[in-house]
Coordinates of N, CA and C in Angstrom, one line a residue:
X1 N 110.0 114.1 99.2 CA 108.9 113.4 98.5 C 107.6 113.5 99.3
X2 N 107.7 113.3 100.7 CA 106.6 113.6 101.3 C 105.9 114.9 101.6
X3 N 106.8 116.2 101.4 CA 106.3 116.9 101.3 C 105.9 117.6 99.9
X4 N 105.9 116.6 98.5 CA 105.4 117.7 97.7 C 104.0 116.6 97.5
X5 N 104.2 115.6 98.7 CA 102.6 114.9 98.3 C 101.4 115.5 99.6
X6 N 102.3 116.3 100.1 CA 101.1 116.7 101.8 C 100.3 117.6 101.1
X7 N 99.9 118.6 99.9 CA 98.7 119.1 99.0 C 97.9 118.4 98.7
X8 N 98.3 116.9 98.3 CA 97.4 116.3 97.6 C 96.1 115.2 98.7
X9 N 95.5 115.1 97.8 CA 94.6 114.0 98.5 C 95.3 112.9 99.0
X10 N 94.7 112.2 100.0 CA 95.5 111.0 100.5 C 95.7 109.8 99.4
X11 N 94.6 109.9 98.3 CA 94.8 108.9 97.4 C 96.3 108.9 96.6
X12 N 96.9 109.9 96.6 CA 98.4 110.3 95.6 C 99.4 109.5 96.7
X13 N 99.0 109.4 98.1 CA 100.4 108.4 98.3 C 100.4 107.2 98.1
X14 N 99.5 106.6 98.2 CA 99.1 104.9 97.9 C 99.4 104.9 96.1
X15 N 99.3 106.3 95.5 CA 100.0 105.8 93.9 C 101.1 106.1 94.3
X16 N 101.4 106.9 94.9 CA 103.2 106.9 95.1 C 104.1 105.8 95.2
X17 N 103.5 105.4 96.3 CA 103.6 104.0 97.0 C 104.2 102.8 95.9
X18 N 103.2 103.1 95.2 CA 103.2 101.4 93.7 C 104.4 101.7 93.0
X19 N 104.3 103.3 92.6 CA 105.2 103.8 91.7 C 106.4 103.3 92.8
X20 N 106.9 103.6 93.6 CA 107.9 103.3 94.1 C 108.3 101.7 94.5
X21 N 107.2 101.0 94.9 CA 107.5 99.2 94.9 C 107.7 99.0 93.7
X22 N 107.5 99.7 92.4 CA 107.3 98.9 90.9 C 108.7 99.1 90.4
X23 N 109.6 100.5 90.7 CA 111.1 100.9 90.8 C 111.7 99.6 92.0
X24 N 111.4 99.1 92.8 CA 111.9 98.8 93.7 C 112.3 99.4 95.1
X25 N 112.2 100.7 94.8 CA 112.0 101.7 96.0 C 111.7 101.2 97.5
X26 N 112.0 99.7 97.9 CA 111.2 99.3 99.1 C 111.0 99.9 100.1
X27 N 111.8 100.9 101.2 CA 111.5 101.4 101.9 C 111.1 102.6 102.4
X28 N 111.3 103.3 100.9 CA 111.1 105.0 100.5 C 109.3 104.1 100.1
X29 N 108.9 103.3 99.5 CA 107.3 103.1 99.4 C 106.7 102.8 100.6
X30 N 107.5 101.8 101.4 CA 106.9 101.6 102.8 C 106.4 102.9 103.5
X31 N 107.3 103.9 103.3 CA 107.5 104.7 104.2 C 106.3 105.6 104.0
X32 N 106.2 105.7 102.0 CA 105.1 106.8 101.6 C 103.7 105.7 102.0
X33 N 103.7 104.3 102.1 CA 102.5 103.7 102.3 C 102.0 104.0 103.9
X34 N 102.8 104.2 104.2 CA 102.2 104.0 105.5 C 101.6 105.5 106.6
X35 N 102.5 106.6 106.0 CA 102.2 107.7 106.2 C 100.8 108.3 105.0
X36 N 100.6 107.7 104.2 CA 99.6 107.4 103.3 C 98.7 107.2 104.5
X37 N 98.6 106.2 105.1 CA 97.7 105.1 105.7 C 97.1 106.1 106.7
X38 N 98.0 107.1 107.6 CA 98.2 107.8 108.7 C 97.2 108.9 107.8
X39 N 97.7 109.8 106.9 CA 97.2 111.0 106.7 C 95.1 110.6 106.0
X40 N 94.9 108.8 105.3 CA 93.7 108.8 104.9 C 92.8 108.8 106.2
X41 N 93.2 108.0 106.8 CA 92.4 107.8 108.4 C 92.2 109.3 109.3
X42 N 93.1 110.1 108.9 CA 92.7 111.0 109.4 C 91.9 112.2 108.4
X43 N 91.8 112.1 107.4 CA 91.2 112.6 106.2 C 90.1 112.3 106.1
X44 N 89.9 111.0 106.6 CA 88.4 110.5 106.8 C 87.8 110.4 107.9
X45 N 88.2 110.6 109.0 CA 87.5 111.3 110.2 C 87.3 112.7 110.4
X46 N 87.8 113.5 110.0 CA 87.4 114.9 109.9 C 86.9 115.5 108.6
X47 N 86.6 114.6 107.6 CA 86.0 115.4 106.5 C 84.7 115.3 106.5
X48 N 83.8 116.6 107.0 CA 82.7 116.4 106.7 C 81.7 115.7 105.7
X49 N 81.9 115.6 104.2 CA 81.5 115.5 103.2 C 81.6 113.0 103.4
X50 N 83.1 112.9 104.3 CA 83.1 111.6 104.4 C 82.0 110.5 103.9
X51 N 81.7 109.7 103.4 CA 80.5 108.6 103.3 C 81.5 107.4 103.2
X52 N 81.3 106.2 104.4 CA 81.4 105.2 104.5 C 81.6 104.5 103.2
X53 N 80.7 103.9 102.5 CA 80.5 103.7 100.9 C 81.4 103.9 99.7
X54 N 81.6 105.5 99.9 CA 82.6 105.5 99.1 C 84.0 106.2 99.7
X55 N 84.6 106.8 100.5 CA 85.8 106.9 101.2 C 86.3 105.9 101.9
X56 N 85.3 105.3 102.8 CA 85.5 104.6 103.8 C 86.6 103.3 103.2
X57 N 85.6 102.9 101.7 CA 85.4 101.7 101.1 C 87.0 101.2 99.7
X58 N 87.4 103.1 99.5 CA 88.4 103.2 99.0 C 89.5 102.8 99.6
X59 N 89.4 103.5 100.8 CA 91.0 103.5 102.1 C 90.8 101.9 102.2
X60 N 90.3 101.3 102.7 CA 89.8 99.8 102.7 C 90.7 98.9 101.7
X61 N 90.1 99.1 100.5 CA 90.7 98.4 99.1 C 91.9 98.6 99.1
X62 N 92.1 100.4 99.2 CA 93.3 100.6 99.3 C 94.8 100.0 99.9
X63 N 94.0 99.7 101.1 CA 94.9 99.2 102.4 C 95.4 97.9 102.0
X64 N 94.6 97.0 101.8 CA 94.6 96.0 101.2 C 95.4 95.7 100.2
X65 N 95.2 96.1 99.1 CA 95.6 95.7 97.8 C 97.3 96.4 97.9
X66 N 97.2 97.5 98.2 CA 98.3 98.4 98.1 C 99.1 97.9 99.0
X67 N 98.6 97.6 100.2 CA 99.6 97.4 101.5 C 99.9 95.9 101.4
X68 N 99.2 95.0 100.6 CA 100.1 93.3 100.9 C 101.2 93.4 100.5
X69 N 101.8 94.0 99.5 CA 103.5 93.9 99.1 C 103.9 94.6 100.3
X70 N 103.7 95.3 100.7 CA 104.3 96.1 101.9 C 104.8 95.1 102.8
X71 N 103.6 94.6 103.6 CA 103.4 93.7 104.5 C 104.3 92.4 104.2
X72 N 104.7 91.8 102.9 CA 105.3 91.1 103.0 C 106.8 91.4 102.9
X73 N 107.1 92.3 102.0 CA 108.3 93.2 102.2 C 108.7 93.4 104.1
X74 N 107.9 94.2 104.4 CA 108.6 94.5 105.9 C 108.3 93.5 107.2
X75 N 107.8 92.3 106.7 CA 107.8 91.5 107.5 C 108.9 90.2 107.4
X76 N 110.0 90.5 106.2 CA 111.1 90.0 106.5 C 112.2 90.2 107.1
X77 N 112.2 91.3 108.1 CA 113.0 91.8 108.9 C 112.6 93.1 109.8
X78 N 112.1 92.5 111.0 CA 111.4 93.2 112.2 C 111.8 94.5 112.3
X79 N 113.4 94.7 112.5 CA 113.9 95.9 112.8 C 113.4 96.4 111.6
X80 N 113.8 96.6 110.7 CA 113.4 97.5 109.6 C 111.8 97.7 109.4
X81 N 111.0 97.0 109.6 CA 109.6 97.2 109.9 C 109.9 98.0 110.9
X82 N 109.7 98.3 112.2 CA 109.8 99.3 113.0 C 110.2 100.4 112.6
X83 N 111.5 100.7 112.0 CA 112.0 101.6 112.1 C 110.8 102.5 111.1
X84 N 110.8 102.3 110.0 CA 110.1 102.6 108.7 C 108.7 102.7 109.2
X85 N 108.0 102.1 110.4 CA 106.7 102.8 110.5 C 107.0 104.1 111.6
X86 N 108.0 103.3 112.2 CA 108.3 104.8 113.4 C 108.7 106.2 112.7
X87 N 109.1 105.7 111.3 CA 109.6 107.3 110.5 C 108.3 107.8 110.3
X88 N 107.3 106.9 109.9 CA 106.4 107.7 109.2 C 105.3 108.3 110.1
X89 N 105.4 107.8 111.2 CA 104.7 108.1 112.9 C 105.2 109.4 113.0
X90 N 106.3 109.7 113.1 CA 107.3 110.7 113.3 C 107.2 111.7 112.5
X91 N 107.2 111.5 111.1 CA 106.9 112.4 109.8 C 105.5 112.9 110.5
X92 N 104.9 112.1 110.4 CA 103.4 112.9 110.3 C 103.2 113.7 111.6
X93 N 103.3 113.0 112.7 CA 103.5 113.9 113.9 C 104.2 115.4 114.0
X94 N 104.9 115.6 112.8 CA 105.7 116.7 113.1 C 105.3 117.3 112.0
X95 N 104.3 117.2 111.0 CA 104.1 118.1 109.8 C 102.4 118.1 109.7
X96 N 102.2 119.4 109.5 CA 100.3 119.3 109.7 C 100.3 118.7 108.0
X97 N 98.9 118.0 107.9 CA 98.6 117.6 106.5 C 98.1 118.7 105.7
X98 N 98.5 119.5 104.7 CA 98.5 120.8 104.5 C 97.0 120.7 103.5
X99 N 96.7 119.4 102.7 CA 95.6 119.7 102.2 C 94.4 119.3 102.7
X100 N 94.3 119.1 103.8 CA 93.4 119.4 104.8 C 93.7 119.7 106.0
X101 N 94.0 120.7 106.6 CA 94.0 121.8 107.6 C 93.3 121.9 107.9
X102 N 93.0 121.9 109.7 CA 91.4 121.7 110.1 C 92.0 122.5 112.1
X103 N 92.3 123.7 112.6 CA 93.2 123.6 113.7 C 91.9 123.4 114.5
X104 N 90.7 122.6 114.0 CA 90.0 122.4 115.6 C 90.5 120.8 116.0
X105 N 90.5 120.1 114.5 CA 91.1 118.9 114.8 C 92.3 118.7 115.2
X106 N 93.0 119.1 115.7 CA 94.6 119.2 116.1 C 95.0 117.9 117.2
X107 N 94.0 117.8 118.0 CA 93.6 116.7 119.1 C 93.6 115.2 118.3
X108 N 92.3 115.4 117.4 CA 92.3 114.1 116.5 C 93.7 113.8 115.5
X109 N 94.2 114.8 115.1 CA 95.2 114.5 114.4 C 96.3 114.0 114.8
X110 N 96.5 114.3 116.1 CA 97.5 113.5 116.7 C 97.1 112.0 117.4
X111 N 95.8 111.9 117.5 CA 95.3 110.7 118.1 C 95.4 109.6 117.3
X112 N 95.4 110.1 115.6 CA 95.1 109.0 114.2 C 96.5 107.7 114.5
X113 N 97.2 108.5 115.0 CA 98.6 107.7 115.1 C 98.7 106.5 116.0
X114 N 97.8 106.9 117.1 CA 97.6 106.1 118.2 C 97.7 104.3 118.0
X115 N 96.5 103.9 117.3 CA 96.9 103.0 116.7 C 98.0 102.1 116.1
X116 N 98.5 102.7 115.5 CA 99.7 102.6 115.1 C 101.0 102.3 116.1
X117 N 101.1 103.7 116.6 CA 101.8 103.4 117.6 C 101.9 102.6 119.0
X118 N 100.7 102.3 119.0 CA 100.3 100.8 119.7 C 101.0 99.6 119.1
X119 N 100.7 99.2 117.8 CA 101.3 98.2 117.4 C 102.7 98.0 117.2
X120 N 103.5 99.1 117.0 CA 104.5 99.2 116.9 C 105.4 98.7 118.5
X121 N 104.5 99.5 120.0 CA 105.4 99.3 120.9 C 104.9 97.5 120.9
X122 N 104.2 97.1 120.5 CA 104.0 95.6 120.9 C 104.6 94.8 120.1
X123 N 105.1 95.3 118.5 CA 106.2 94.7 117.9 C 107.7 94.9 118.6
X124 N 107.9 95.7 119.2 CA 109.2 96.1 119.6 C 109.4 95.0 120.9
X125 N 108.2 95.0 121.6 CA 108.4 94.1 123.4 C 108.3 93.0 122.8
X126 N 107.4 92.4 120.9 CA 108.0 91.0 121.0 C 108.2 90.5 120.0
X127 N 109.4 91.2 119.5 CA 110.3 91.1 117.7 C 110.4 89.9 117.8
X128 N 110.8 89.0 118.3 CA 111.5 87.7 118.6 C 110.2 86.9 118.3
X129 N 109.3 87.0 119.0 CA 107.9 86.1 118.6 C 107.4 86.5 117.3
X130 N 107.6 87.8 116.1 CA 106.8 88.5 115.5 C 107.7 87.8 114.5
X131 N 109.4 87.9 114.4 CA 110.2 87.3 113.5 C 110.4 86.0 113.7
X132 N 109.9 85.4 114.1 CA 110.3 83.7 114.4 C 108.7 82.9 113.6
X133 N 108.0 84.0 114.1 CA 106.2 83.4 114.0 C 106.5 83.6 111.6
X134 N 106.9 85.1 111.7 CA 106.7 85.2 110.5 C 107.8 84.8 109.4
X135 N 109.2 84.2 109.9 CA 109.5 83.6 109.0 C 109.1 82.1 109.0
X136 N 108.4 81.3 109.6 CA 107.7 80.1 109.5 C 106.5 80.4 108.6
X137 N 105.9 81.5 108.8 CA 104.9 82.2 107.4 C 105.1 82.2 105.9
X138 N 106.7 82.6 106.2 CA 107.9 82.8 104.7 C 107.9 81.4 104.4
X139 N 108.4 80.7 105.2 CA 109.0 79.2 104.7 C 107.6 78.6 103.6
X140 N 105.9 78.3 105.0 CA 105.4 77.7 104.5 C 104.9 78.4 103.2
X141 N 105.0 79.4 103.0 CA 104.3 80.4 101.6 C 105.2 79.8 100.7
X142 N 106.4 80.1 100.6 CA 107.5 79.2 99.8 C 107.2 78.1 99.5
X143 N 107.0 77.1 100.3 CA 107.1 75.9 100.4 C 105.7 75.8 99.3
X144 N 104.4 76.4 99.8 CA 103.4 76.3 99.3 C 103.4 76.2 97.5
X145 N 104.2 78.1 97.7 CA 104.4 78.0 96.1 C 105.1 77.3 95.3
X146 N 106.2 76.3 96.0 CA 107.1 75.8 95.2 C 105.9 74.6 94.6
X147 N 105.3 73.9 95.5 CA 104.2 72.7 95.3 C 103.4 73.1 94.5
X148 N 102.9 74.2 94.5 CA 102.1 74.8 93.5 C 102.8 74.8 92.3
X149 N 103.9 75.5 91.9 CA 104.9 75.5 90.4 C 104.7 74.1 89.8
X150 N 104.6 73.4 90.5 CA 105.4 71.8 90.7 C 103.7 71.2 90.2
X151 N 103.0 70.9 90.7 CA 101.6 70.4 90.0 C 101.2 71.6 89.2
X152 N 101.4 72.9 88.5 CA 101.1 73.1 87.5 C 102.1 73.2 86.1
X153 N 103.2 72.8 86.3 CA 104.0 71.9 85.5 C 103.6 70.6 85.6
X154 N 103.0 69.7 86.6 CA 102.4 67.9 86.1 C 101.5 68.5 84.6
X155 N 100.6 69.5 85.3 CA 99.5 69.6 84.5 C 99.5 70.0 83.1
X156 N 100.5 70.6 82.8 CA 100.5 71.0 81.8 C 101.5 70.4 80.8
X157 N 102.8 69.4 81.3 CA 102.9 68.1 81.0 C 102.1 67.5 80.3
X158 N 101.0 67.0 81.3 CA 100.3 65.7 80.8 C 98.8 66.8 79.7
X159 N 99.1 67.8 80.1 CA 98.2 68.7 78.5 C 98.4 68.9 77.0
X160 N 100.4 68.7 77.7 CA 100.8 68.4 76.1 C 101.1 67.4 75.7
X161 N 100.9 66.4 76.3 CA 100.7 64.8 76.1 C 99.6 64.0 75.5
X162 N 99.9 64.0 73.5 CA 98.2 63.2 72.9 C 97.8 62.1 73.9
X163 N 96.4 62.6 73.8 CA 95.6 61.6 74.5 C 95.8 59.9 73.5
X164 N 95.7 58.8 74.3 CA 95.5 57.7 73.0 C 93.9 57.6 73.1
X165 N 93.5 56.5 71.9 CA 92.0 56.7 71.9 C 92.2 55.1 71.3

């Protein structure tokens, strides 16, 4: 899969991505999201033609909108978050991005990861704080939305309740 998307623009994995969370595909999407993530950042530092405004502003939205299911998906189970960004660290480190080929950037290409791979050794030295912090995240989200279900059933209760006059 990832390699019949390495021709295309960075924008085809982030659709990949949906198409595969909307199947349920969770970690075959994680995996296209995030190496997505890897090959736009580097797409957008070496492409001449780049403008902040509108590439910059795409990957952005992108990251965002596309990556919250992600983020909440792989933040129910630490190990599996690791593993699945380390594949896609790995993927991309070992395959040039074929639709933009650039061998002066060869340096930057492997540097895009950097980040990433920062975050990753700091999830690894403190899973235990990262899974303890974020299923208290899970709980009160839960908790939130159940409250939430709950007063918008009062409300609509008392909307189908004639007024007296």
């Amino acid at each position: 899969m990832a390699d019949s998307l390495d021709r295309l623009h960075p924008l085809e994995y982030f659709t990949k991505a949906g198409k595969l969370l909307a199947s349920n595909n969770l970690n075959e999407a994680s995996f296209i999201f995030y190496l997505g993530s890897l090959r736009y950042r580097y797409y957008n530092s070496v492409n001449p033609s780049y403008k902040e405004s509108e590439d910059g502003a795409l990957f952005a939205s992108l990251n965002y909108a596309v990556g919250e299911p992600f983020y909440m998906f792989l933040k129910a189970n630490v190990n599996n978050y690791i593993s699945i960004v380390k594949k896609s660290i790995d993927w991309y480190s070992s395959h040039e991005y074929k639709f933009y080929v650039d061998s002066k950037s060869k340096e930057k290409y492997l540097s895009t990861a950097k980040d990433l791979n920062e975050m990753m050794a700091n999830l690894e030295k403190n899973k235990d704080k990262y899974g303890e912090t974020w299923a208290k995240e899970r709980q009160d989200s839960e908790k939130n939305f159940d409250d939430r279900l709950k007063e918008l059933d009062k409300q609509l209760n008392n909307a189908a309740q004639p007024t007296k006059q």
